Structure formats: structure tokens, C-alpha cells
Short mmCIF file of C-alpha atoms and ligand atoms in Angstrom, two decimals:
data_model
loop_
_atom_site.label_atom_id
_atom_site.label_comp_id
_atom_site.label_asym_id
_atom_site.label_seq_id
_atom_site.Cartn_x
_atom_site.Cartn_y
_atom_site.Cartn_z
CA UNK A 1 0.00 0.00 0.00
CA UNK A 2 3.04 2.28 -0.29
CA UNK A 3 2.05 5.65 -1.79
CA UNK A 4 -1.66 4.80 -1.58
CA UNK A 5 -3.98 7.37 -0.04
CA UNK A 6 -6.86 5.86 1.96
CA UNK A 7 -9.66 7.54 3.87
CA UNK A 8 -11.31 5.77 6.81
CA UNK A 9 -14.31 7.28 8.61
CA UNK A 10 -14.66 6.38 12.29
CA UNK A 11 -10.91 5.74 12.38
CA UNK A 12 -10.53 6.12 16.15
CA UNK A 13 -12.48 3.08 17.35
CA UNK A 14 -13.21 -0.61 16.76
CA UNK A 15 -13.06 -1.85 13.18
CA UNK A 16 -12.04 1.55 11.77
CA UNK A 17 -9.11 1.82 14.18
CA UNK A 18 -7.73 -1.60 13.21
CA UNK A 19 -8.32 -0.83 9.52
CA UNK A 20 -6.41 2.45 9.90
CA UNK A 21 -3.56 0.77 11.77
CA UNK A 22 -3.10 -2.00 9.21
CA UNK A 23 -3.21 0.33 6.20
CA UNK A 24 -0.68 2.61 7.93
CA UNK A 25 1.52 -0.37 8.79
CA UNK A 26 1.48 -1.34 5.13
CA UNK A 27 2.81 2.10 4.21
CA UNK A 28 -0.39 3.90 3.19
CA UNK A 29 -1.24 7.51 3.93
CA UNK A 30 -4.43 7.26 5.95
CA UNK A 31 -6.86 10.14 6.31
CA UNK A 32 -8.59 9.54 9.64
CA UNK A 33 -12.06 11.09 9.63
CA UNK A 34 -13.20 11.42 13.26
CA UNK A 35 -15.58 13.63 15.21
CA UNK A 36 -13.55 13.79 18.42
CA UNK A 37 -10.15 15.47 18.19
CA UNK A 38 -8.83 14.07 21.46
CA UNK A 39 -9.65 10.45 20.57
CA UNK A 40 -8.27 10.86 17.05
CA UNK A 41 -5.01 12.42 18.25
CA UNK A 42 -4.53 9.68 20.82
CA UNK A 43 -4.87 6.96 18.16
CA UNK A 44 -2.54 8.82 15.78
CA UNK A 45 0.12 9.35 18.47
CA UNK A 46 -0.12 5.73 19.69
CA UNK A 47 0.25 4.33 16.18
CA UNK A 48 3.12 6.63 15.28
CA UNK A 49 4.93 5.66 18.49
CA UNK A 50 4.27 1.95 18.01
CA UNK A 51 5.13 1.83 14.30
CA UNK A 52 7.63 4.64 13.64
CA UNK A 53 8.99 3.45 10.29
CA UNK A 54 6.13 2.26 8.11
CA UNK A 55 6.66 4.90 5.42
CA UNK A 56 2.98 5.69 5.87
CA UNK A 57 1.33 8.81 7.22
CA UNK A 58 -1.67 9.54 9.43
CA UNK A 59 -3.67 12.69 8.87
CA UNK A 60 -6.71 13.68 10.93
CA UNK A 61 -9.74 15.37 9.39
CA UNK A 62 -12.38 16.34 11.93
CA UNK A 63 -16.12 16.37 11.38
CA UNK A 64 -19.44 15.15 12.68
CA UNK A 65 -21.05 12.95 10.04
CA UNK A 66 -24.56 13.62 11.40
CA UNK A 67 -24.37 17.18 10.00
CA UNK A 68 -24.26 17.81 6.28
CA UNK A 69 -22.34 21.08 6.69
CA UNK A 70 -19.63 19.09 8.50
CA UNK A 71 -19.58 16.39 5.80
CA UNK A 72 -18.96 19.22 3.32
CA UNK A 73 -16.21 20.58 5.58
CA UNK A 74 -14.57 17.13 5.68
CA UNK A 75 -14.68 16.93 1.88
CA UNK A 76 -13.33 20.49 1.57
CA UNK A 77 -10.39 19.70 3.90
CA UNK A 78 -9.58 16.47 2.04
CA UNK A 79 -9.82 18.18 -1.36
CA UNK A 80 -7.54 20.98 -0.16
CA UNK A 81 -4.88 18.57 1.09
CA UNK A 82 -4.99 15.79 -1.55
CA UNK A 83 -5.10 15.62 -5.32
CA UNK A 84 -6.25 11.99 -5.46
CA UNK A 85 -7.72 9.25 -3.30
CA UNK A 86 -7.17 5.51 -3.81
CA UNK A 87 -9.44 3.94 -1.19
CA UNK A 88 -12.52 5.38 0.51
CA UNK A 89 -13.82 3.32 3.45
CA UNK A 90 -17.20 4.50 4.73
CA UNK A 91 -16.82 2.74 8.05
CA UNK A 92 -18.33 5.04 10.72
CA UNK A 93 -21.70 3.97 11.97
CA UNK A 94 -23.90 3.83 15.01
CA UNK A 95 -27.08 2.54 16.51
CA UNK A 96 -29.46 4.86 18.36
CA UNK A 97 -31.79 3.43 20.99
CA UNK A 98 -34.45 6.18 21.06
CA UNK A 99 -35.51 8.21 18.05
CA UNK A 100 -33.30 11.29 17.63
CA UNK A 101 -33.25 13.87 14.88
CA UNK A 102 -30.10 15.55 13.57
CA UNK A 103 -29.69 19.31 13.27
CA UNK A 104 -30.69 18.86 9.62
CA UNK A 105 -34.01 17.37 10.79
CA UNK A 106 -33.27 13.79 9.72
CA UNK A 107 -33.47 10.59 11.78
CA UNK A 108 -29.99 10.11 13.25
CA UNK A 109 -29.22 6.51 12.21
CA UNK A 110 -30.24 7.11 8.60
CA UNK A 111 -28.30 10.41 8.51
CA UNK A 112 -25.00 9.01 9.85
CA UNK A 113 -25.09 5.47 8.44
CA UNK A 114 -26.41 6.25 4.96
CA UNK A 115 -26.70 9.93 4.03
CA UNK A 116 -23.20 10.82 5.26
CA UNK A 117 -21.48 8.12 3.13
CA UNK A 118 -23.72 9.08 0.18
CA UNK A 119 -22.76 12.76 0.40
CA UNK A 120 -19.10 12.28 1.30
CA UNK A 121 -18.61 9.82 -1.56
CA UNK A 122 -20.31 12.20 -4.01
CA UNK A 123 -18.02 15.04 -2.93
CA UNK A 124 -14.84 12.95 -3.23
CA UNK A 125 -15.56 11.10 -6.48
CA UNK A 126 -13.37 13.33 -8.62
CA UNK A 127 -10.39 12.58 -6.34
CA UNK A 128 -11.07 8.84 -6.69
CA UNK A 129 -11.17 9.31 -10.47
CA UNK A 130 -7.51 10.41 -10.30
CA UNK A 131 -6.43 7.04 -8.83
CA UNK A 132 -5.11 4.11 -10.90
CA UNK A 133 -7.30 1.60 -9.10
CA UNK A 134 -9.92 3.36 -7.00
CA UNK A 135 -11.93 1.37 -4.48
CA UNK A 136 -14.92 2.31 -2.32
CA UNK A 137 -15.90 0.13 0.63
CA UNK A 138 -19.11 0.59 2.60
CA UNK A 139 -19.61 -1.05 5.99
CA UNK A 140 -23.01 -2.72 6.06
CA UNK A 141 -24.25 -5.56 8.27
CA UNK A 142 -26.21 -8.80 8.30
CA UNK A 143 -28.67 -6.66 10.30
CA UNK A 144 -29.86 -5.44 6.86
CA UNK A 145 -32.02 -8.57 6.85
CA UNK A 146 -34.13 -7.01 9.65
CA UNK A 147 -35.05 -4.03 7.47
CA UNK A 148 -38.60 -3.07 6.52
CA UNK A 149 -37.90 -0.73 3.65
CA UNK A 150 -40.37 2.11 3.15
CA UNK A 151 -38.65 5.02 1.50
CA UNK A 152 -41.16 7.56 2.85
CA UNK A 153 -40.32 6.49 6.42
CA UNK A 154 -36.52 6.65 6.27
CA UNK A 155 -35.86 10.31 7.04
CA UNK A 156 -38.49 10.65 9.76
CA UNK A 157 -40.17 7.36 10.73
CA UNK A 158 -43.58 7.62 12.41
CA UNK A 159 -42.87 4.56 14.56
CA UNK A 160 -39.29 4.11 15.74
CA UNK A 161 -37.73 0.77 16.46
CA UNK A 162 -33.97 0.71 17.06
CA UNK A 163 -33.22 -2.55 15.24
CA UNK A 164 -35.51 -1.61 12.36
CA UNK A 165 -33.83 1.79 11.99
CA UNK A 166 -30.37 0.20 12.11
CA UNK A 167 -31.38 -2.62 9.74
CA UNK A 168 -32.86 -0.11 7.29
CA UNK A 169 -29.69 1.99 7.35
CA UNK A 170 -27.55 -1.10 6.67
CA UNK A 171 -29.88 -2.13 3.84
CA UNK A 172 -29.36 1.38 2.45
CA UNK A 173 -25.58 0.73 2.50
CA UNK A 174 -26.02 -2.28 0.18
CA UNK A 175 -28.56 -0.57 -2.10
CA UNK A 176 -26.26 2.45 -2.38
CA UNK A 177 -23.27 0.19 -3.07
CA UNK A 178 -25.05 -1.63 -5.89
CA UNK A 179 -26.41 1.53 -7.52
CA UNK A 180 -23.09 3.40 -7.25
CA UNK A 181 -21.18 0.38 -8.57
CA UNK A 182 -23.41 0.34 -11.67
CA UNK A 183 -22.93 4.05 -12.25
CA UNK A 184 -19.14 3.89 -11.78
CA UNK A 185 -18.42 0.63 -13.59
CA UNK A 186 -17.53 2.37 -16.89
CA UNK A 187 -14.93 4.43 -15.03
CA UNK A 188 -13.31 1.44 -13.31
CA UNK A 189 -14.12 2.56 -9.77
CA UNK A 190 -15.16 -0.46 -7.71
CA UNK A 191 -17.71 -0.28 -4.87
CA UNK A 192 -18.40 -3.13 -2.46
CA UNK A 193 -20.12 -3.57 0.89
CA UNK A 194 -19.07 -5.57 3.93
CA UNK A 195 -20.53 -7.35 6.92
CA UNK A 196 -17.62 -7.38 9.40
CA UNK A 197 -19.09 -10.01 11.74
CA UNK A 198 -20.53 -9.47 15.20
CA UNK A 199 -17.67 -7.45 16.64
CA UNK A 200 -16.80 -6.67 20.21
CA UNK A 201 -16.05 -2.99 19.53
CA UNK A 202 -17.50 0.14 21.09
CA UNK A 203 -20.63 -0.41 19.04
CA UNK A 204 -23.86 -0.19 21.07
CA UNK A 205 -21.91 1.03 24.13
CA UNK A 206 -24.59 3.64 24.80
CA UNK A 207 -27.36 1.05 25.14
CA UNK A 208 -29.38 0.87 28.36
CA UNK A 209 -32.10 -1.44 29.70
CA UNK A 210 -32.98 -4.58 27.77
CA UNK A 211 -30.66 -3.75 24.86
CA UNK A 212 -27.70 -3.50 27.24
CA UNK A 213 -28.64 -6.91 28.68
CA UNK A 214 -28.86 -8.41 25.17
CA UNK A 215 -25.45 -6.96 24.24
CA UNK A 216 -23.89 -8.28 27.46
CA UNK A 217 -25.36 -11.77 26.97
CA UNK A 218 -24.27 -11.96 23.36
CA UNK A 219 -20.73 -10.63 24.00
CA UNK A 220 -19.20 -14.14 24.30
CA UNK A 221 -20.29 -14.83 20.70
CA UNK A 222 -18.58 -11.75 19.31
CA UNK A 223 -15.27 -11.54 17.47
CA UNK A 224 -12.46 -9.01 18.03
CA UNK A 225 -12.10 -5.76 16.09
CA UNK A 226 -8.95 -7.33 14.62
CA UNK A 227 -11.02 -10.10 13.07
CA UNK A 228 -13.82 -7.66 12.17
CA UNK A 229 -11.48 -5.47 10.12
CA UNK A 230 -10.20 -8.30 7.90
CA UNK A 231 -12.82 -8.10 5.14
CA UNK A 232 -12.52 -4.30 4.84
CA UNK A 233 -8.74 -4.70 4.63
CA UNK A 234 -9.06 -7.47 2.06
CA UNK A 235 -11.25 -5.27 -0.14
CA UNK A 236 -8.90 -2.31 0.30
CA UNK A 237 -5.65 -4.13 -0.44
CA UNK A 238 -6.03 -7.50 -2.17
CA UNK A 239 -5.28 -7.95 -5.88
CA UNK A 240 -7.86 -10.78 -5.82
CA UNK A 241 -10.76 -8.31 -5.80
CA UNK A 242 -9.46 -6.08 -8.59
CA UNK A 243 -12.41 -5.27 -10.87
CA UNK A 244 -15.01 -6.89 -8.60
CA UNK A 245 -17.80 -4.44 -7.93
CA UNK A 246 -21.33 -4.13 -6.53
CA UNK A 247 -20.94 -7.14 -4.23
CA UNK A 248 -21.66 -7.82 -0.58
CA UNK A 249 -18.76 -9.51 1.25
CA UNK A 250 -18.72 -11.57 4.45
CA UNK A 251 -15.49 -13.22 5.67
CA UNK A 252 -13.72 -12.16 2.45
CA UNK A 253 -16.27 -13.97 0.27
CA UNK A 254 -19.17 -12.72 -1.82
CA UNK A 255 -22.50 -13.46 -0.11
CA UNK A 256 -26.01 -13.00 -1.47
CA UNK A 257 -27.76 -10.25 0.50
CA UNK A 258 -31.53 -10.13 1.14
CA UNK A 259 -34.04 -9.88 -1.72
CA UNK A 260 -34.72 -6.27 -0.70
CA UNK A 261 -31.02 -5.47 -1.05
CA UNK A 262 -31.14 -6.78 -4.64
CA UNK A 263 -34.11 -4.60 -5.62
CA UNK A 264 -33.26 -2.05 -8.32
CA UNK A 265 -36.55 -0.32 -7.58
CA UNK A 266 -35.54 0.29 -3.95
CA UNK A 267 -32.04 1.33 -5.03
CA UNK A 268 -33.51 3.93 -7.43
CA UNK A 269 -35.95 5.23 -4.83
CA UNK A 270 -33.18 5.51 -2.25
CA UNK A 271 -30.89 7.32 -4.69
CA UNK A 272 -33.58 9.88 -5.50
CA UNK A 273 -34.36 10.47 -1.82
CA UNK A 274 -30.66 10.78 -0.92
CA UNK A 275 -30.10 13.33 -3.70
CA UNK A 276 -33.15 15.29 -2.60
CA UNK A 277 -32.03 15.34 1.05
CA UNK A 278 -28.33 16.11 0.49
CA UNK A 279 -28.18 18.03 -2.84
CA UNK A 280 -24.70 16.69 -3.68
CA UNK A 281 -24.41 18.39 -7.09
CA UNK A 282 -25.08 21.85 -5.69
CA UNK A 283 -22.68 21.25 -2.80
CA UNK A 284 -19.94 20.01 -5.14
CA UNK A 285 -20.44 22.99 -7.45
CA UNK A 286 -20.09 25.32 -4.48
CA UNK A 287 -16.92 23.54 -3.31
CA UNK A 288 -15.40 23.79 -6.78
CA UNK A 289 -16.29 27.48 -7.09
CA UNK A 290 -14.50 28.15 -3.79
CA UNK A 291 -11.51 26.10 -4.93
CA UNK A 292 -11.31 28.15 -8.12
CA UNK A 293 -11.19 31.45 -6.24
CA UNK A 294 -7.71 32.89 -5.68
CA UNK A 295 -6.58 32.69 -2.05
CA UNK A 296 -7.02 35.91 -0.04
CA UNK A 297 -3.75 37.73 0.72
N1 LIG B 301 -19.71 -4.09 15.81
C1 LIG B 301 -20.47 -4.90 15.11
O1 LIG B 301 -20.85 -6.00 15.56
C2 LIG B 301 -20.86 -4.55 13.70
C3 LIG B 301 -21.59 -5.50 12.97
C4 LIG B 301 -21.96 -5.18 11.67
C5 LIG B 301 -21.61 -3.97 11.12
N2 LIG B 301 -20.91 -3.06 11.88
C6 LIG B 301 -20.58 -1.77 11.26
O2 LIG B 301 -19.18 -1.55 11.34
C7 LIG B 301 -18.91 -0.13 11.37
C8 LIG B 301 -17.89 0.18 12.45
O3 LIG B 301 -18.46 -0.13 13.70
P1 LIG B 301 -17.62 -0.55 14.99
O4 LIG B 301 -18.14 -1.87 15.41
O5 LIG B 301 -16.18 -0.37 14.76
O6 LIG B 301 -18.20 0.53 16.04
P2 LIG B 301 -17.48 1.60 16.99
O7 LIG B 301 -16.35 0.98 17.75
O8 LIG B 301 -18.61 2.20 17.78
O9 LIG B 301 -16.90 2.67 15.98
C9 LIG B 301 -17.74 3.51 15.25
C10 LIG B 301 -16.97 4.72 14.75
O10 LIG B 301 -17.90 5.59 14.06
C11 LIG B 301 -17.72 6.91 14.58
N3 LIG B 301 -18.94 7.72 14.47
C12 LIG B 301 -20.17 7.43 14.95
N4 LIG B 301 -20.99 8.47 14.73
C13 LIG B 301 -20.27 9.43 14.12
C14 LIG B 301 -20.54 10.74 13.66
N5 LIG B 301 -21.75 11.30 13.81
N6 LIG B 301 -19.56 11.45 13.07
C15 LIG B 301 -18.31 10.93 12.94
N7 LIG B 301 -17.98 9.70 13.37
C16 LIG B 301 -18.94 8.96 13.95
C17 LIG B 301 -17.34 6.69 16.04
O11 LIG B 301 -16.80 7.88 16.61
P3 LIG B 301 -16.77 8.10 18.22
O12 LIG B 301 -15.69 7.20 18.76
O13 LIG B 301 -16.45 9.56 18.35
O14 LIG B 301 -18.12 7.73 18.73
C18 LIG B 301 -16.36 5.55 15.89
O15 LIG B 301 -15.12 6.05 15.49
C19 LIG B 301 -20.27 0.55 11.54
O16 LIG B 301 -20.70 1.05 10.29
C20 LIG B 301 -21.20 -0.57 11.98
O17 LIG B 301 -22.54 -0.36 11.58
C21 LIG B 301 -20.52 -3.32 13.16
#
């Protein structure tokens, strides 16, 4: 991975932290997208101290993925610092026990787990186009099989159920992956999604009540973040997956996702809704106009 530039969202914890570490150890420059400066700096300093001579580089870009203005800020910072991007890993994700709305007025899980990757990817596509072998990897989950997809209910569901909201967002990750892969196939940019396994990370740490009990009881069946990062790393680095696109991977193998995840109708509906809610073309135009302006003295 020497001379490769990779971006990992949620790089300070769990699967994203191991993914960042391994790419850095293999000599990549890793852009760590995190919302918490202290946590991000700690990870960067620890890795640099532990692995001083990888030839790689760690670079922090701060931003809260629940807010579209911050997703734009992340993209602006990346575009200012880099001319190309080889690997984009949309890894950050969460589960929210009670219904919460973001500052943009969108249900939190859907905003962070789907709309943020949709918008960030749209704003970074022209950097990926400059790479010799660009790859996009979206973290999904087997929880997508719990989804009940109703496009009109995604942004502000009338009835909120935590597992349904999470499952829907992870279904969105696969639908987005398939649709984007189709659109980008002529350009040679590959897009795949991943189920990392049931991972003993920080995921669901904020749960209380019955959900906390369920997490505690199921902990013995979980795998480590080390193991959970392996499929993301495989997709980011292996020559075996060159040219493979639009697939859902579990344990480094292609797996058939749910019927809903294979629906082109759902994928189209989701794409339209995501465009309507995030306006990526207008935001990209604005970014480019700013980039074209001469710097103030
Ligand atoms: N763990 C599992 O069993 C499992 C199973 C299937 C799929 N996945 C998927 O794997 C991915 C990684 O999860 P993980 O298990 O590594 O969980 P994790 O340890 O909780 O890490 C999640 C990362 O996402 C970041 N993040 C969350 N909300 C954010 C926001 N609004 N803005 C910016 N960053 C944000 C977190 O930042 P903070 O540290 O600041 O909170 C953290 O760095 C997720 O997409 C998840 O859905 C996990």
C-alpha cells in the first residue's frame, strides 16, 4: 500500500481503528475522519509511536457525520490537502436506541449510516477518479435482513424501532453500493459492501435497559475488532478483488444479501431520496467554485 492514499471514517475506534492501523503499517497515507479530536489524536500518536517506520502517514480530518455542513467541511479539507484518493472506506456507523433527529431534521441513524457516506462519496468522487485503481468500501451488516424498507419512512419514521432503523440503514448501504457500482463501472471505480461479523467494539456502548442486557449476553459470541477489520482490509488491499464491484462480502467472500437489497426499484428510490435530502451536485459545485477562487492575501 506504499504511496496509496486511503480515507477511513470512524478511524478512532473498533473496526475503523484496526483498519487504519493496518493500512498505515502497510505504508499507506491514511486520512482519519473522526468527530472527536482528542480520541483521534490519541490513536494517531499511539500508532506513530508503536510503528515509527512504516513509510505511511496519518492525517486527521475532523467532522461530525450527522451534519451535512460538516460532511462538506470534511470533503473540503480532504480536497484541499490531496489531489487523489485511492481507497474510501465509509466505516463510521452507530445505533441509536431512542428516536433522535439531527440538526438537519433527519433521523440520526439514517443520517450518519447512509446519508453521510452518500454525500461524502459524491463530494470525493473526482479525487477517486484520479487514482489508478480506486476502491470504495461501505460497511453494512447482516442486520440489513431485519429491514422493513419504506422510502417515505426513512428520514423521519412515524414509529421508531432501534433494530428496524439500524437494519434499514444497513440495507441502504447495500442498495447504495449496488447503484453506485453500476454508475461507476464504466470508469473502473469499484464499490463493495461488507458485513464485518458481530464485533466486540464500542458499538452499542450507549445502550441501556434490555438492549444493554442483550449486548452483554451476546458478547461471548462476538469476534475481536482485529477479526472484524479483515474483510474491509481485504477489499482495500487485495489484488484478488481487482475489478469486482457491486458485491456484498462476508469473511472475504461474496454473499447474497436479502431480496430487498437486490431490488433495483428500492435502489432507485433511495438514490432519488438521498439526492433530494443532500443536494450533492449543488454542494460540489459550491466547493469547486470556492476552490477556483484565488486565495485571499
Ligand atoms: N460491531 C459490530 O458487531 C458490527 C456489525 C456489523 C456492522 N458493523 C458496522 O461496522 C462499522 C464500524 O463499527 P464498529 O463496530 O467499529 O463501532 P465503533 O467501535 O462504535 O466505531 C464507530 C466509529 O464511528 C464513529 N462515528 C459514529 N458516529 C459518528 C458521527 N456522527 N460522526 C463521525 N464519526 C462517527 C465513532 O466515533 P466516536 O468514537 O467519536 O463515537 C467511531 O469512530 C459501523 O458502520 C457498523 O454499523 C458493526
